[in-house]
Every structure is written in structure tokens, then in C-alpha cells.
PDB file of C-alpha atoms in Angstrom:
ATOM      1  CA  UNK A 488      12.250 -16.429   8.908  1.00  0.00           C
ATOM      2  CA  UNK A 489      12.234 -20.204   9.039  1.00  0.00           C
ATOM      3  CA  UNK A 490       9.077 -22.070   8.125  1.00  0.00           C
ATOM      4  CA  UNK A 491       6.656 -23.262  10.796  1.00  0.00           C
ATOM      5  CA  UNK A 492       4.620 -26.398  11.354  1.00  0.00           C
ATOM      6  CA  UNK A 493       3.278 -28.081  14.507  1.00  0.00           C
ATOM      7  CA  UNK A 494       5.303 -30.319  16.792  1.00  0.00           C
ATOM      8  CA  UNK A 495       2.934 -33.294  16.875  1.00  0.00           C
ATOM      9  CA  UNK A 496      -0.444 -34.623  15.742  1.00  0.00           C
ATOM     10  CA  UNK A 497      -3.567 -33.469  17.514  1.00  0.00           C
ATOM     11  CA  UNK A 498      -7.222 -34.418  16.933  1.00  0.00           C
ATOM     12  CA  UNK A 499     -10.694 -33.208  17.826  1.00  0.00           C
ATOM     13  CA  UNK A 500     -14.252 -34.364  17.084  1.00  0.00           C
ATOM     14  CA  UNK A 501     -17.136 -32.077  16.299  1.00  0.00           C
ATOM     15  CA  UNK A 502     -20.169 -31.319  14.155  1.00  0.00           C
ATOM     16  CA  UNK A 503     -19.854 -30.106  10.559  1.00  0.00           C
ATOM     17  CA  UNK A 504     -21.670 -26.819   9.955  1.00  0.00           C
ATOM     18  CA  UNK A 505     -23.588 -27.762   6.823  1.00  0.00           C
ATOM     19  CA  UNK A 506     -23.874 -31.560   6.768  1.00  0.00           C
ATOM     20  CA  UNK A 507     -24.489 -31.784  10.515  1.00  0.00           C
ATOM     21  CA  UNK A 508     -22.421 -34.985  10.609  1.00  0.00           C
ATOM     22  CA  UNK A 509     -19.801 -35.843  13.221  1.00  0.00           C
ATOM     23  CA  UNK A 510     -16.293 -35.260  11.893  1.00  0.00           C
ATOM     24  CA  UNK A 511     -12.843 -36.014  13.280  1.00  0.00           C
ATOM     25  CA  UNK A 512     -10.191 -33.424  12.455  1.00  0.00           C
ATOM     26  CA  UNK A 513      -6.499 -34.189  12.869  1.00  0.00           C
ATOM     27  CA  UNK A 514      -3.734 -31.624  12.408  1.00  0.00           C
ATOM     28  CA  UNK A 515      -0.347 -33.146  11.632  1.00  0.00           C
ATOM     29  CA  UNK A 516       3.149 -31.791  10.969  1.00  0.00           C
ATOM     30  CA  UNK A 517       4.196 -31.513   7.321  1.00  0.00           C
ATOM     31  CA  UNK A 518       7.622 -31.315   5.703  1.00  0.00           C
ATOM     32  CA  UNK A 519       9.058 -27.944   4.766  1.00  0.00           C
ATOM     33  CA  UNK A 520       7.657 -26.724   1.457  1.00  0.00           C
ATOM     34  CA  UNK A 521       4.478 -28.805   1.676  1.00  0.00           C
ATOM     35  CA  UNK A 522       2.166 -25.878   2.299  1.00  0.00           C
ATOM     36  CA  UNK A 523      -1.300 -26.533   3.704  1.00  0.00           C
ATOM     37  CA  UNK A 524      -2.824 -29.790   2.441  1.00  0.00           C
ATOM     38  CA  UNK A 525      -6.188 -31.381   3.270  1.00  0.00           C
ATOM     39  CA  UNK A 526      -6.659 -35.158   3.198  1.00  0.00           C
ATOM     40  CA  UNK A 527     -10.021 -36.959   3.144  1.00  0.00           C
ATOM     41  CA  UNK A 528      -9.382 -40.260   4.911  1.00  0.00           C
ATOM     42  CA  UNK A 529     -12.968 -41.309   4.211  1.00  0.00           C
ATOM     43  CA  UNK A 530     -12.292 -40.988   0.467  1.00  0.00           C
ATOM     44  CA  UNK A 531      -9.228 -43.222   0.094  1.00  0.00           C
ATOM     45  CA  UNK A 532      -6.896 -40.508   1.383  1.00  0.00           C
ATOM     46  CA  UNK A 533      -7.559 -38.070  -1.479  1.00  0.00           C
ATOM     47  CA  UNK A 534      -5.555 -34.867  -1.000  1.00  0.00           C
ATOM     48  CA  UNK A 535      -6.412 -31.270  -1.829  1.00  0.00           C
ATOM     49  CA  UNK A 536      -3.931 -28.407  -1.608  1.00  0.00           C
ATOM     50  CA  UNK A 537      -5.234 -25.233   0.022  1.00  0.00           C
ATOM     51  CA  UNK A 538      -5.022 -23.087  -3.122  1.00  0.00           C
ATOM     52  CA  UNK A 539      -7.177 -20.319  -4.533  1.00  0.00           C
ATOM     53  CA  UNK A 540      -7.329 -21.947  -7.964  1.00  0.00           C
ATOM     54  CA  UNK A 541      -8.899 -25.099  -6.473  1.00  0.00           C
ATOM     55  CA  UNK A 542     -11.905 -23.222  -5.048  1.00  0.00           C
ATOM     56  CA  UNK A 543     -15.088 -24.607  -6.595  1.00  0.00           C
ATOM     57  CA  UNK A 544     -17.880 -23.162  -4.420  1.00  0.00           C
ATOM     58  CA  UNK A 545     -18.265 -19.986  -2.385  1.00  0.00           C
ATOM     59  CA  UNK A 546     -21.979 -19.686  -1.622  1.00  0.00           C
ATOM     60  CA  UNK A 547     -22.015 -20.379   2.141  1.00  0.00           C
ATOM     61  CA  UNK A 548     -18.357 -21.112   2.751  1.00  0.00           C
ATOM     62  CA  UNK A 549     -15.216 -21.707   0.741  1.00  0.00           C
ATOM     63  CA  UNK A 550     -14.944 -25.153  -0.854  1.00  0.00           C
ATOM     64  CA  UNK A 551     -11.793 -26.595  -2.452  1.00  0.00           C
ATOM     65  CA  UNK A 552     -11.755 -29.715  -4.634  1.00  0.00           C
ATOM     66  CA  UNK A 553      -9.220 -31.965  -6.372  1.00  0.00           C
ATOM     67  CA  UNK A 554      -8.570 -35.657  -6.991  1.00  0.00           C
ATOM     68  CA  UNK A 555     -12.266 -36.501  -6.836  1.00  0.00           C
ATOM     69  CA  UNK A 556     -12.731 -35.038  -3.364  1.00  0.00           C
ATOM     70  CA  UNK A 557     -13.753 -31.741  -1.791  1.00  0.00           C
ATOM     71  CA  UNK A 558     -13.581 -30.001   1.585  1.00  0.00           C
ATOM     72  CA  UNK A 559     -15.967 -27.215   2.500  1.00  0.00           C
ATOM     73  CA  UNK A 560     -16.141 -24.366   5.000  1.00  0.00           C
ATOM     74  CA  UNK A 561     -12.359 -24.191   5.341  1.00  0.00           C
ATOM     75  CA  UNK A 562     -12.143 -20.432   5.966  1.00  0.00           C
ATOM     76  CA  UNK A 563     -12.232 -20.491   9.797  1.00  0.00           C
ATOM     77  CA  UNK A 564      -9.492 -23.115  10.012  1.00  0.00           C
ATOM     78  CA  UNK A 565      -7.437 -21.383   7.308  1.00  0.00           C
ATOM     79  CA  UNK A 566      -7.757 -18.096   9.214  1.00  0.00           C
ATOM     80  CA  UNK A 567      -6.410 -19.777  12.361  1.00  0.00           C
ATOM     81  CA  UNK A 568      -3.535 -21.314  10.386  1.00  0.00           C
ATOM     82  CA  UNK A 569      -2.708 -17.894   8.937  1.00  0.00           C
ATOM     83  CA  UNK A 570      -3.108 -16.247  12.344  1.00  0.00           C
ATOM     84  CA  UNK A 571      -0.600 -18.696  13.834  1.00  0.00           C
ATOM     85  CA  UNK A 572       1.705 -18.107  10.828  1.00  0.00           C
ATOM     86  CA  UNK A 573       1.926 -21.817   9.979  1.00  0.00           C
ATOM     87  CA  UNK A 574       3.483 -22.610   6.594  1.00  0.00           C
ATOM     88  CA  UNK A 575       3.289 -26.408   6.377  1.00  0.00           C
ATOM     89  CA  UNK A 576       0.458 -28.534   7.735  1.00  0.00           C
ATOM     90  CA  UNK A 577      -1.532 -31.672   6.950  1.00  0.00           C
ATOM     91  CA  UNK A 578      -5.249 -31.430   7.780  1.00  0.00           C
ATOM     92  CA  UNK A 579      -6.852 -34.883   7.948  1.00  0.00           C
ATOM     93  CA  UNK A 580     -10.647 -35.301   7.920  1.00  0.00           C
ATOM     94  CA  UNK A 581     -13.064 -38.198   7.848  1.00  0.00           C
ATOM     95  CA  UNK A 582     -15.907 -36.039   6.537  1.00  0.00           C
ATOM     96  CA  UNK A 583     -16.797 -33.207   4.133  1.00  0.00           C
ATOM     97  CA  UNK A 584     -15.904 -30.240   6.373  1.00  0.00           C
ATOM     98  CA  UNK A 585     -13.872 -29.398   9.455  1.00  0.00           C
ATOM     99  CA  UNK A 586     -16.057 -29.345  12.573  1.00  0.00           C
ATOM    100  CA  UNK A 587     -17.553 -25.925  13.232  1.00  0.00           C
ATOM    101  CA  UNK A 588     -16.477 -26.047  16.919  1.00  0.00           C
ATOM    102  CA  UNK A 589     -17.233 -22.626  18.435  1.00  0.00           C
ATOM    103  CA  UNK A 590     -18.021 -20.927  15.106  1.00  0.00           C
ATOM    104  CA  UNK A 591     -14.781 -18.931  15.241  1.00  0.00           C
ATOM    105  CA  UNK A 592     -11.042 -19.298  14.610  1.00  0.00           C
ATOM    106  CA  UNK A 593     -10.028 -19.170  18.272  1.00  0.00           C
ATOM    107  CA  UNK A 594     -11.173 -22.786  18.726  1.00  0.00           C
ATOM    108  CA  UNK A 595      -8.687 -23.913  16.096  1.00  0.00           C
ATOM    109  CA  UNK A 596      -5.972 -21.715  17.598  1.00  0.00           C
ATOM    110  CA  UNK A 597      -6.466 -23.553  20.894  1.00  0.00           C
ATOM    111  CA  UNK A 598      -5.937 -26.841  19.057  1.00  0.00           C
ATOM    112  CA  UNK A 599      -2.776 -25.484  17.400  1.00  0.00           C
ATOM    113  CA  UNK A 600      -1.507 -24.249  20.764  1.00  0.00           C
ATOM    114  CA  UNK A 601      -1.978 -27.715  22.240  1.00  0.00           C
ATOM    115  CA  UNK A 602       0.124 -29.175  19.396  1.00  0.00           C
ATOM    116  CA  UNK A 603       2.816 -26.454  19.769  1.00  0.00           C
ATOM    117  CA  UNK A 604       4.566 -24.666  16.926  1.00  0.00           C
ATOM    118  CA  UNK A 605       7.996 -25.687  15.714  1.00  0.00           C
ATOM    119  CA  UNK A 606      10.390 -24.178  13.185  1.00  0.00           C
ATOM    120  CA  UNK A 607      11.958 -26.137  10.363  1.00  0.00           C
ATOM    121  CA  UNK A 608      14.461 -25.441   7.563  1.00  0.00           C
ATOM    122  CA  UNK A 609      13.268 -23.352   4.654  1.00  0.00           C
ATOM    123  CA  UNK A 610      12.486 -19.694   4.066  1.00  0.00           C
ATOM    124  CA  UNK A 611       9.007 -18.398   4.735  1.00  0.00           C
ATOM    125  CA  UNK A 612       7.648 -16.789   1.568  1.00  0.00           C
ATOM    126  CA  UNK A 613       5.279 -13.845   1.358  1.00  0.00           C
ATOM    127  CA  UNK A 614       3.486 -12.266  -1.595  1.00  0.00           C
ATOM    128  CA  UNK A 615       3.853  -8.506  -1.920  1.00  0.00           C
ATOM    129  CA  UNK A 616       1.104  -6.675  -3.770  1.00  0.00           C
ATOM    130  CA  UNK A 617       2.725  -4.373  -6.362  1.00  0.00           C
ATOM    131  CA  UNK A 618      -0.297  -2.757  -7.967  1.00  0.00           C
ATOM    132  CA  UNK A 619      -3.990  -2.353  -7.286  1.00  0.00           C
ATOM    133  CA  UNK A 620      -6.397  -5.143  -8.231  1.00  0.00           C
ATOM    134  CA  UNK A 621     -10.111  -5.408  -7.533  1.00  0.00           C
ATOM    135  CA  UNK A 622     -13.157  -7.627  -7.868  1.00  0.00           C
ATOM    136  CA  UNK A 623     -16.700  -6.236  -7.982  1.00  0.00           C
ATOM    137  CA  UNK A 624     -20.296  -7.423  -8.001  1.00  0.00           C
ATOM    138  CA  UNK A 625     -22.934  -4.727  -7.899  1.00  0.00           C
ATOM    139  CA  UNK A 626     -22.259  -2.479  -4.918  1.00  0.00           C
ATOM    140  CA  UNK A 627     -19.954  -5.044  -3.310  1.00  0.00           C
ATOM    141  CA  UNK A 628     -16.224  -5.021  -3.965  1.00  0.00           C
ATOM    142  CA  UNK A 629     -12.865  -6.248  -2.711  1.00  0.00           C
ATOM    143  CA  UNK A 630      -9.532  -4.537  -3.395  1.00  0.00           C
ATOM    144  CA  UNK A 631      -5.872  -5.320  -2.834  1.00  0.00           C
ATOM    145  CA  UNK A 632      -3.410  -2.435  -3.054  1.00  0.00           C
ATOM    146  CA  UNK A 633       0.277  -1.908  -2.217  1.00  0.00           C
ATOM    147  CA  UNK A 634       1.058  -1.336   1.458  1.00  0.00           C
ATOM    148  CA  UNK A 635       4.046  -2.052   3.691  1.00  0.00           C
ATOM    149  CA  UNK A 636       1.819  -3.753   6.268  1.00  0.00           C
ATOM    150  CA  UNK A 637      -1.028  -6.273   6.212  1.00  0.00           C
ATOM    151  CA  UNK A 638      -3.968  -3.920   6.617  1.00  0.00           C
ATOM    152  CA  UNK A 639      -7.672  -4.802   6.522  1.00  0.00           C
ATOM    153  CA  UNK A 640     -10.408  -2.219   5.954  1.00  0.00           C
ATOM    154  CA  UNK A 641     -13.876  -3.767   5.974  1.00  0.00           C
ATOM    155  CA  UNK A 642     -17.406  -2.411   6.015  1.00  0.00           C
ATOM    156  CA  UNK A 643     -20.721  -4.265   6.095  1.00  0.00           C
ATOM    157  CA  UNK A 644     -24.283  -2.992   6.088  1.00  0.00           C
ATOM    158  CA  UNK A 645     -27.438  -4.938   6.914  1.00  0.00           C
ATOM    159  CA  UNK A 646     -31.013  -3.660   7.232  1.00  0.00           C
ATOM    160  CA  UNK A 647     -31.525  -5.268  10.640  1.00  0.00           C
ATOM    161  CA  UNK A 648     -30.589  -3.131  13.678  1.00  0.00           C
ATOM    162  CA  UNK A 649     -28.955  -6.246  15.105  1.00  0.00           C
ATOM    163  CA  UNK A 650     -26.060  -5.509  12.728  1.00  0.00           C
ATOM    164  CA  UNK A 651     -26.592  -2.194  10.949  1.00  0.00           C
ATOM    165  CA  UNK A 652     -23.463  -0.666   9.410  1.00  0.00           C
ATOM    166  CA  UNK A 653     -20.144  -1.758  10.906  1.00  0.00           C
ATOM    167  CA  UNK A 654     -16.678  -0.616   9.822  1.00  0.00           C
ATOM    168  CA  UNK A 655     -13.260  -1.669  11.083  1.00  0.00           C
ATOM    169  CA  UNK A 656      -9.694  -0.885  10.017  1.00  0.00           C
ATOM    170  CA  UNK A 657      -7.237  -3.383  11.477  1.00  0.00           C
ATOM    171  CA  UNK A 658      -3.559  -4.288  11.006  1.00  0.00           C
ATOM    172  CA  UNK A 659      -2.566  -7.937  11.153  1.00  0.00           C
ATOM    173  CA  UNK A 660      -0.294  -9.353  13.821  1.00  0.00           C
ATOM    174  CA  UNK A 661      -0.442 -12.834  15.376  1.00  0.00           C
ATOM    175  CA  UNK A 662      -1.195 -11.304  18.774  1.00  0.00           C
ATOM    176  CA  UNK A 663      -3.821  -8.985  17.357  1.00  0.00           C
ATOM    177  CA  UNK A 664      -5.473 -11.831  15.507  1.00  0.00           C
ATOM    178  CA  UNK A 665      -5.820 -13.811  18.727  1.00  0.00           C
ATOM    179  CA  UNK A 666      -7.273 -10.819  20.559  1.00  0.00           C
ATOM    180  CA  UNK A 667      -9.333  -8.952  17.986  1.00  0.00           C
ATOM    181  CA  UNK A 668     -10.404 -11.309  15.196  1.00  0.00           C
ATOM    182  CA  UNK A 669     -10.025 -14.994  16.090  1.00  0.00           C
ATOM    183  CA  UNK A 670     -12.806 -15.020  18.732  1.00  0.00           C
ATOM    184  CA  UNK A 671     -15.436 -13.459  16.403  1.00  0.00           C
ATOM    185  CA  UNK A 672     -18.193 -15.998  15.708  1.00  0.00           C
ATOM    186  CA  UNK A 673     -20.015 -16.681  12.469  1.00  0.00           C
ATOM    187  CA  UNK A 674     -23.583 -15.440  12.160  1.00  0.00           C
ATOM    188  CA  UNK A 675     -26.822 -16.278  10.374  1.00  0.00           C
ATOM    189  CA  UNK A 676     -30.511 -15.426  10.134  1.00  0.00           C
ATOM    190  CA  UNK A 677     -33.080 -17.613  11.869  1.00  0.00           C
ATOM    191  CA  UNK A 678     -35.647 -16.802   9.160  1.00  0.00           C
ATOM    192  CA  UNK A 679     -33.422 -18.528   6.565  1.00  0.00           C
ATOM    193  CA  UNK A 680     -32.590 -21.613   8.611  1.00  0.00           C
ATOM    194  CA  UNK A 681     -35.516 -23.830   7.612  1.00  0.00           C
ATOM    195  CA  UNK A 682     -34.901 -23.266   3.888  1.00  0.00           C
ATOM    196  CA  UNK A 683     -31.187 -23.932   4.293  1.00  0.00           C
ATOM    197  CA  UNK A 684     -31.856 -27.146   6.228  1.00  0.00           C
ATOM    198  CA  UNK A 685     -34.141 -28.313   3.403  1.00  0.00           C
ATOM    199  CA  UNK A 686     -31.176 -27.893   1.032  1.00  0.00           C
ATOM    200  CA  UNK A 687     -28.913 -29.923   3.313  1.00  0.00           C
ATOM    201  CA  UNK A 688     -27.169 -26.808   4.616  1.00  0.00           C
ATOM    202  CA  UNK A 689     -26.572 -25.320   8.086  1.00  0.00           C
ATOM    203  CA  UNK A 690     -27.699 -28.549   9.770  1.00  0.00           C
ATOM    204  CA  UNK A 691     -24.873 -28.210  12.292  1.00  0.00           C
ATOM    205  CA  UNK A 692     -25.612 -24.575  13.148  1.00  0.00           C
ATOM    206  CA  UNK A 693     -26.805 -24.016  16.704  1.00  0.00           C
ATOM    207  CA  UNK A 694     -27.339 -21.295  19.265  1.00  0.00           C
ATOM    208  CA  UNK A 695     -23.996 -22.351  20.788  1.00  0.00           C
ATOM    209  CA  UNK A 696     -21.831 -21.847  17.689  1.00  0.00           C
ATOM    210  CA  UNK A 697     -23.603 -19.196  15.579  1.00  0.00           C
ATOM    211  CA  UNK A 698     -24.836 -15.689  16.355  1.00  0.00           C
ATOM    212  CA  UNK A 699     -28.495 -16.047  15.399  1.00  0.00           C
ATOM    213  CA  UNK A 700     -30.225 -12.920  14.122  1.00  0.00           C
ATOM    214  CA  UNK A 701     -33.950 -12.943  14.838  1.00  0.00           C
ATOM    215  CA  UNK A 702     -35.696  -9.887  13.407  1.00  0.00           C
ATOM    216  CA  UNK A 703     -34.218  -6.786  15.026  1.00  0.00           C
ATOM    217  CA  UNK A 704     -32.163  -8.602  17.641  1.00  0.00           C
ATOM    218  CA  UNK A 705     -30.066 -11.629  18.523  1.00  0.00           C
ATOM    219  CA  UNK A 706     -31.677 -14.818  19.753  1.00  0.00           C
ATOM    220  CA  UNK A 707     -28.501 -15.605  21.708  1.00  0.00           C
ATOM    221  CA  UNK A 708     -27.091 -12.199  22.627  1.00  0.00           C
ATOM    222  CA  UNK A 709     -25.205 -13.725  25.553  1.00  0.00           C
ATOM    223  CA  UNK A 710     -22.859 -15.371  23.050  1.00  0.00           C
ATOM    224  CA  UNK A 711     -21.734 -12.058  21.547  1.00  0.00           C
ATOM    225  CA  UNK A 712     -18.105 -11.188  22.295  1.00  0.00           C
ATOM    226  CA  UNK A 713     -17.741  -7.786  20.561  1.00  0.00           C
ATOM    227  CA  UNK A 714     -20.251  -5.003  19.792  1.00  0.00           C
ATOM    228  CA  UNK A 715     -18.992  -5.115  16.170  1.00  0.00           C
ATOM    229  CA  UNK A 716     -18.489  -8.883  16.049  1.00  0.00           C
ATOM    230  CA  UNK A 717     -20.097  -9.198  12.607  1.00  0.00           C
ATOM    231  CA  UNK A 718     -17.523  -7.087  10.753  1.00  0.00           C
ATOM    232  CA  UNK A 719     -14.735  -8.742  12.747  1.00  0.00           C
ATOM    233  CA  UNK A 720     -15.946 -12.133  11.562  1.00  0.00           C
ATOM    234  CA  UNK A 721     -16.011 -10.887   7.973  1.00  0.00           C
ATOM    235  CA  UNK A 722     -12.332  -9.924   8.369  1.00  0.00           C
ATOM    236  CA  UNK A 723     -11.728 -13.413   9.815  1.00  0.00           C
ATOM    237  CA  UNK A 724     -13.338 -14.915   6.693  1.00  0.00           C
ATOM    238  CA  UNK A 725     -11.224 -12.688   4.445  1.00  0.00           C
ATOM    239  CA  UNK A 726      -8.017 -13.738   6.217  1.00  0.00           C
ATOM    240  CA  UNK A 727      -8.971 -17.388   5.722  1.00  0.00           C
ATOM    241  CA  UNK A 728      -9.877 -16.898   2.072  1.00  0.00           C
ATOM    242  CA  UNK A 729      -6.726 -14.884   1.310  1.00  0.00           C
ATOM    243  CA  UNK A 730      -4.608 -17.592   2.983  1.00  0.00           C
ATOM    244  CA  UNK A 731      -5.284 -19.624  -0.165  1.00  0.00           C
ATOM    245  CA  UNK A 732      -2.725 -17.358  -1.866  1.00  0.00           C
ATOM    246  CA  UNK A 733      -0.070 -19.747  -0.520  1.00  0.00           C
ATOM    247  CA  UNK A 734       1.629 -17.250   1.768  1.00  0.00           C
ATOM    248  CA  UNK A 735       0.937 -14.023   3.677  1.00  0.00           C
ATOM    249  CA  UNK A 736      -0.156 -11.151   1.441  1.00  0.00           C
ATOM    250  CA  UNK A 737       1.727  -7.930   2.114  1.00  0.00           C
ATOM    251  CA  UNK A 738      -0.751  -5.249   1.120  1.00  0.00           C
ATOM    252  CA  UNK A 739      -3.984  -3.505   2.003  1.00  0.00           C
ATOM    253  CA  UNK A 740      -7.264  -5.379   1.701  1.00  0.00           C
ATOM    254  CA  UNK A 741     -10.420  -3.304   1.412  1.00  0.00           C
ATOM    255  CA  UNK A 742     -13.802  -5.027   1.482  1.00  0.00           C
ATOM    256  CA  UNK A 743     -17.247  -3.505   1.098  1.00  0.00           C
ATOM    257  CA  UNK A 744     -19.938  -6.167   1.572  1.00  0.00           C
ATOM    258  CA  UNK A 745     -17.419  -8.637   0.224  1.00  0.00           C
ATOM    259  CA  UNK A 746     -17.844 -12.371   0.758  1.00  0.00           C
ATOM    260  CA  UNK A 747     -16.158 -15.619  -0.180  1.00  0.00           C
ATOM    261  CA  UNK A 748     -16.900 -15.256  -3.908  1.00  0.00           C
ATOM    262  CA  UNK A 749     -15.330 -11.811  -4.226  1.00  0.00           C
ATOM    263  CA  UNK A 750     -12.412 -12.759  -1.989  1.00  0.00           C
ATOM    264  CA  UNK A 751     -11.594 -15.650  -4.316  1.00  0.00           C
ATOM    265  CA  UNK A 752     -12.180 -13.552  -7.434  1.00  0.00           C
ATOM    266  CA  UNK A 753      -9.731 -11.012  -6.004  1.00  0.00           C
ATOM    267  CA  UNK A 754      -6.982 -13.639  -5.638  1.00  0.00           C
ATOM    268  CA  UNK A 755      -7.610 -14.860  -9.181  1.00  0.00           C
ATOM    269  CA  UNK A 756      -7.301 -11.274 -10.431  1.00  0.00           C
ATOM    270  CA  UNK A 757      -4.076 -10.793  -8.471  1.00  0.00           C
ATOM    271  CA  UNK A 758      -2.387 -13.872  -9.880  1.00  0.00           C
ATOM    272  CA  UNK A 759      -3.708 -13.346 -13.422  1.00  0.00           C
ATOM    273  CA  UNK A 760      -0.877 -10.877 -14.096  1.00  0.00           C
ATOM    274  CA  UNK A 761       2.682 -11.376 -12.742  1.00  0.00           C
ATOM    275  CA  UNK A 762       3.075  -7.593 -12.699  1.00  0.00           C
ATOM    276  CA  UNK A 763       0.575  -7.462  -9.818  1.00  0.00           C
ATOM    277  CA  UNK A 764       2.767  -9.175  -7.245  1.00  0.00           C
ATOM    278  CA  UNK A 765       6.167 -10.550  -6.296  1.00  0.00           C
ATOM    279  CA  UNK A 766       7.319 -13.330  -3.985  1.00  0.00           C
ATOM    280  CA  UNK A 767       9.606 -12.159  -1.193  1.00  0.00           C
ATOM    281  CA  UNK A 768      11.043 -13.683   1.997  1.00  0.00           C
ATOM    282  CA  UNK A 769       8.584 -13.051   4.800  1.00  0.00           C
TER     283      UNK A 769
END
């Protein structure tokens, strides 16, 4: 397969999830072999490659940093880029995060669609998992194991009946991503919002872009798109985090209460030993 980028620049304005500031995001074509690169135009054009080894923070979103700059909450955009199977792209920002938009990946897919995909010379590379690797923290874990397809097996469990226990096994395809995973919104707990705001976090969260859990129910249930939207969004996050591998991972991902920290730890474990993987044409 040839490599893919977008046909032309496209921009959108929106609110950043954590800082609450207005941010302009521009997606631009990139030369074959560039990979996915972020550029902070508000910080003298500092660039940061979308790589797992440049992740510096995973508490409430995945943050990458290099050259004196950082970009946070990249997982939704990275999931959309992976869902569209884009290999080379320049992401230009004038703020610390991409805008949250609709709290999903489908919003970014719509932006990519408006820019159109185009093929360019060069072979698309994938990473095939050759042997099992895992990352654990308490009862939570994430595993990559050999598989001929890109399979995701995820389970979450929360005490509130608004979520409960949700489990989904899903095989990646661009069409399936658009239908099953991309529209799933992020979620949060209203009881934690005031404390997060005091720390300068979640200031851009709203009842229009985040499924808000209030006790045993949802404060904005009309926004919910799937009965099991919470586990679907966790798969969305995992796709975005695993996209920092630098190419599609051919293997089976299993997550149990896994989040950004374990997803990144899993990639670091994978690449710690060359026997764990091999690069192949996609």
C-alpha cells in the first residue's frame, strides 16, 4: 500500500478540554516518510513527533513533549488519524491542546474528510506483534499478543450504574471505526469537576462535549450514542495511544481497566525488546 496524507490544508477553531482556551487546529499535508508531527505555532514553531517515547504525562490525557514544547490530549485526534489510515500529517496548533470539538474522534474524521485523502509514494509500514507483552498496575492491565488481525478486547467496571461493567470485542477496519468507535464521546464525573477546575483541568468540558455522570445516572443522557459508549470510548483512547507506535499494530490488544498510562507502558514494553515485534509492509 502507498502512504496516505491529506490533499490540502484545513482548519477549525474550538475550545481546549483542559485549559479552556480557544485553539485553532490546522491539518496539513506532509511529505512521505514524515509520520505524524505536531507544531506549536505559538511557541516559535516547535515541533513534536507523535511517538510513544515522547509521552511525558498520562493522567487525564496523553501528552507528548520535545524541543521545549508540549501538546496534550492528543488521543482523540490520533485515533481519527489512525482510523483514516493516514501515515504522514502535520498538525499545527496555536495552543496547548487540540480543540475538544464533540468529545469524540468522529469530529476529526469529518475534518479529514473535508480535506480529502491522497496517496503518495512510499510503502505503508505496520508493526506485527511477535510475542506477548503486558503492562500491569494493580488489577488493571493491558496486553498485546500475536494475531493476524487488529483485534481489541476491552472491559471496564465502575461502581455507578450509569456505567457498570461493559465489555466489547471489536476488530479494526476504517469503516468499522467510523461506525462503531469514532462517535463514542469522552466521559467524566460531575462530582470531580470542581476539583479539576481548581487544578486548571477540564475547564473546556461541557454538557455538549462530555458524557457527564451524576450519581447513578447521566446529566445529559440525550447525548449518549451507544448503550455501551463508555467502553467504546476506552477503545477509541487505546487506538489513539497505540497510534504512537508509528504505524498500525498487527496484533490483539486486551485491556482491563486500562488507561493512557498503561497503554503507553505497553508500547514501551513492546519496543524494549526487538524480539517482540517486526516491521512489515502494511
